[in-house]
Coordinates of C-alpha atoms in Angstrom, one line a residue:
Chain G
A1 CA 8.3 -10.8 13.0
Q2 CA 7.2 -11.0 9.3
S3 CA 9.2 -9.4 6.6
V4 CA 9.4 -9.3 2.9
T5 CA 12.5 -9.0 0.7
Q6 CA 12.0 -7.9 -3.2
L7 CA 15.2 -9.3 -4.7
D8 CA 15.4 -6.7 -7.7
S9 CA 15.0 -2.9 -7.3
H10 CA 14.8 -2.5 -11.2
V11 CA 13.6 -5.0 -13.7
S12 CA 13.8 -4.2 -17.4
V13 CA 12.3 -6.3 -20.3
S14 CA 10.9 -5.9 -23.9
E15 CA 7.6 -6.0 -24.7
G16 CA 6.1 -9.2 -25.5
T17 CA 8.8 -11.0 -23.3
P18 CA 8.2 -12.6 -19.9
V19 CA 8.1 -10.8 -16.8
L20 CA 9.7 -12.3 -13.3
L21 CA 9.3 -10.2 -10.2
R22 CA 11.1 -11.9 -7.3
C23 CA 9.8 -11.9 -3.7
N24 CA 11.0 -13.7 -0.5
Y25 CA 9.1 -13.5 2.7
S26 CA 9.8 -14.4 6.5
S27 CA 7.0 -15.6 8.6
S28 CA 6.6 -17.6 11.7
Y29 CA 3.2 -19.0 10.6
S30 CA 1.3 -19.4 7.4
P31 CA 1.3 -15.9 5.8
S32 CA -1.3 -13.9 3.7
L33 CA 0.7 -12.3 0.7
F34 CA 0.0 -9.9 -1.6
W35 CA 1.4 -7.9 -4.8
Y36 CA 0.2 -4.5 -5.4
V37 CA 1.0 -2.3 -8.3
Q38 CA 1.6 1.4 -8.4
H39 CA 1.6 3.5 -11.5
P40 CA 3.4 7.0 -11.2
N41 CA 1.6 9.3 -9.0
K42 CA -1.1 6.9 -8.2
G43 CA -2.3 4.8 -5.3
L44 CA -1.7 1.1 -5.1
Q45 CA -4.1 -1.5 -6.9
L46 CA -4.3 -4.9 -5.8
L47 CA -3.0 -7.4 -8.4
L48 CA -3.5 -10.7 -6.4
K49 CA -3.3 -12.2 -3.1
Y50 CA -2.7 -15.7 -1.3
T51 CA -4.3 -16.6 1.8
S52 CA -3.6 -20.4 2.1
A53 CA -5.8 -21.6 -0.7
A54 CA -4.5 -22.7 -4.2
T55 CA -0.5 -22.1 -4.2
L56 CA -0.9 -20.8 -7.8
V57 CA -2.6 -17.4 -7.7
K58 CA -4.1 -15.7 -10.7
G59 CA -4.6 -12.1 -10.8
I60 CA -5.7 -9.2 -12.9
N61 CA -4.0 -8.2 -16.1
G62 CA -2.4 -11.6 -16.8
F63 CA -0.3 -11.7 -13.8
E64 CA 0.0 -14.8 -11.4
A65 CA 2.1 -15.6 -8.6
E66 CA 3.2 -19.0 -7.0
F67 CA 3.6 -19.5 -3.1
K68 CA 6.1 -21.8 -2.5
K69 CA 6.6 -22.7 1.1
S70 CA 9.9 -24.7 0.8
E71 CA 11.6 -21.7 -0.8
T72 CA 9.6 -19.1 1.0
S73 CA 8.9 -17.3 -2.1
F74 CA 6.1 -15.4 -3.9
H75 CA 7.2 -14.5 -7.3
L76 CA 5.2 -12.5 -9.6
T77 CA 5.0 -13.6 -13.3
K78 CA 3.3 -12.5 -16.5
P79 CA 3.9 -14.5 -20.0
S80 CA 4.0 -11.4 -22.0
A81 CA 4.7 -7.8 -21.0
H82 CA 2.8 -4.7 -22.0
M83 CA 4.0 -1.2 -22.1
S84 CA 1.1 -0.4 -19.8
D85 CA 2.9 -2.8 -17.2
A86 CA 5.6 -0.2 -16.6
A87 CA 5.0 0.7 -12.9
E88 CA 6.2 0.0 -9.4
Y89 CA 5.4 -3.4 -7.7
F90 CA 5.0 -4.1 -4.1
C91 CA 5.2 -7.6 -2.5
V92 CA 3.4 -7.5 0.7
V93 CA 2.9 -9.6 3.6
S94 CA 0.1 -9.2 6.3
D95 CA 1.2 -9.1 10.0
L96 CA -1.9 -10.3 11.9
W97 CA -0.2 -9.6 15.5
L98 CA 0.7 -6.2 14.5
N99 CA -2.4 -5.6 12.4
K100 CA -0.6 -4.3 9.5
L101 CA 1.0 -5.0 6.0
I102 CA 4.6 -5.3 5.8
F103 CA 6.0 -3.8 2.5
G104 CA 8.8 -4.9 0.3
A105 CA 11.1 -2.2 -0.9
G106 CA 9.3 -2.2 -4.5
T107 CA 10.5 -3.2 -7.9
R108 CA 10.4 -0.8 -10.6
L109 CA 9.4 -2.6 -13.9
A110 CA 10.5 -0.9 -17.2
V111 CA 8.9 -2.2 -20.5
H112 CA 10.8 -1.3 -23.7
P113 CA 9.4 -1.4 -27.3
Chain Q
G1 CA -13.6 -4.1 -6.3
A2 CA -13.9 -1.8 -3.5
V3 CA -13.0 1.7 -3.9
V4 CA -11.3 4.3 -1.7
S5 CA -11.4 8.0 -2.7
Q6 CA -9.0 10.9 -1.2
H7 CA -9.6 14.4 -1.4
P8 CA -7.9 16.5 -2.2
S9 CA -5.6 14.9 -5.0
W10 CA -3.1 17.6 -4.5
V11 CA -2.6 20.7 -2.1
I12 CA -0.3 23.4 -2.1
C13 CA -0.2 25.6 1.1
K14 CA 1.9 28.1 2.9
S15 CA 4.1 27.1 5.8
G16 CA 2.3 27.4 9.2
T17 CA -0.9 26.4 7.9
S18 CA -3.0 23.2 8.4
V19 CA -4.2 20.8 5.9
K20 CA -6.8 18.2 5.9
I21 CA -7.0 15.2 3.5
E22 CA -10.4 13.0 3.7
C23 CA -10.2 9.4 2.8
R24 CA -13.3 7.6 2.0
S25 CA -14.4 4.0 1.4
L26 CA -17.4 4.7 -1.2
D27 CA -18.8 1.1 -1.3
F28 CA -17.9 -0.8 1.9
Q29 CA -17.7 -0.1 5.6
A30 CA -14.2 0.1 6.9
T31 CA -13.5 -0.9 10.5
T32 CA -9.9 0.0 10.2
M33 CA -8.3 2.8 8.0
F34 CA -4.5 3.4 7.5
W35 CA -2.3 6.3 6.7
Y36 CA 1.0 6.2 4.8
R37 CA 3.7 8.4 3.7
Q38 CA 5.6 7.7 0.6
F39 CA 8.9 9.6 -0.3
P40 CA 9.6 9.6 -4.0
K41 CA 11.1 6.3 -5.3
Q42 CA 10.5 4.6 -1.8
S43 CA 8.1 2.2 -0.4
L44 CA 5.1 3.2 1.9
M45 CA 5.6 4.0 5.3
L46 CA 3.0 3.4 7.6
M47 CA 2.1 6.4 9.8
A48 CA -1.0 5.4 11.8
T49 CA -3.7 2.8 12.2
S50 CA -7.2 3.9 13.1
N51 CA -10.3 2.2 14.1
E52 CA -13.8 3.7 14.0
G53 CA -14.8 5.3 17.2
S54 CA -11.2 5.1 18.7
K55 CA -8.1 6.8 19.0
A56 CA -5.3 6.3 16.3
T57 CA -2.5 4.2 16.9
Y58 CA 0.7 6.1 15.6
E59 CA 3.9 4.5 14.5
Q60 CA 7.1 4.9 16.2
G61 CA 8.5 8.4 15.3
V62 CA 5.2 10.0 14.0
E63 CA 4.2 12.9 15.9
K64 CA 0.5 12.4 16.8
D65 CA 0.1 16.4 17.6
K66 CA 1.6 16.9 14.2
F67 CA -0.7 14.6 12.3
L68 CA -4.2 14.5 13.6
I69 CA -6.3 11.5 12.5
N70 CA -10.0 11.3 13.1
H71 CA -12.0 8.2 12.0
A72 CA -15.5 9.4 12.6
S73 CA -17.3 6.8 10.7
L74 CA -17.0 3.7 9.0
T75 CA -16.6 5.3 5.6
L76 CA -14.6 8.1 6.6
S77 CA -11.1 9.1 7.9
T78 CA -9.4 12.5 8.1
L79 CA -5.6 13.3 8.4
T80 CA -4.8 16.6 9.3
V81 CA -1.3 17.8 8.9
T82 CA -1.1 20.7 11.5
S83 CA 1.3 23.8 11.1
A84 CA 2.7 22.4 7.9
H85 CA 6.5 23.0 7.0
P86 CA 8.4 22.0 3.8
E87 CA 9.6 18.7 5.2
D88 CA 6.0 17.7 5.4
S89 CA 5.7 17.8 1.7
S90 CA 5.2 14.2 0.5
F91 CA 2.4 11.8 -1.1
Y92 CA 0.1 10.5 1.6
I93 CA -2.0 7.5 0.8
C94 CA -4.8 6.1 3.0
S95 CA -5.9 2.6 3.1
A96 CA -9.2 0.9 4.1
R97 CA -9.9 -2.8 5.3
E98 CA -13.6 -3.9 5.1
K99 CA -16.0 -4.7 8.0
G100 CA -17.1 -8.1 8.9
L101 CA -14.4 -10.4 7.4
A102 CA -13.1 -12.5 10.1
G103 CA -9.8 -14.8 10.1
F104 CA -6.8 -13.4 8.1
G105 CA -6.1 -12.1 4.7
E106 CA -8.7 -9.6 4.6
T107 CA -7.7 -7.2 1.6
Q108 CA -6.7 -3.5 2.3
Y109 CA -7.8 -1.3 -0.5
F110 CA -5.9 1.8 -1.2
G111 CA -6.8 5.5 -2.3
P112 CA -5.3 7.4 -5.1
G113 CA -3.0 9.5 -2.9
T114 CA -2.8 13.1 -2.4
R115 CA 0.2 15.2 -3.0
L116 CA 1.3 17.8 -0.5
L117 CA 3.5 20.7 -1.3
V118 CA 4.4 23.1 1.3
L119 CA 6.0 26.3 0.5

């Protein structure tokens, strides 16, 4: 069965500094992986997705993630945080057999001035 | 990108009444729609998966008679919370997956959510 683990429940950074949100996955086959962002009282917005093409995936708002099969990781990064990046971030794996998404527990990103 | 809308965005109702939430894919056809529930500061919990024209598949522990799902067309799914009680108060989010994309990695697009408060 597919699973995903977000290693940090909370991450706090200063504005202008890099962001790293960590995600490890477990999959018996080549997975499809996604990062979604959720601002307070809003739905989820797709940041980026990996589907066995390039291992470095660029998304919206300057975010990117690198698929590392050897480390079973799909960490989300951004070179310079903005105040507007403060939100909840979900790492997600697609389980084809179960026909559903498997969500990580989420990482809350706080950005300080 | 593809847009999914939900209506209403929030609703307050009395205990014992039923509430219907609509989910629409605005610019694409969705063969599959999903309904999630989210408690404060928690991840999303899948309630059910619905395919257009067929019965919804409910996750274990979700009462199908309590949460009625109808996927009448390729652009509309509804969730009806029947005889709502305070414990049903939550944030409900729908999601839709586009028709016609073979293989894997199809993106699910999420609605903005509906906050339900049952008094």
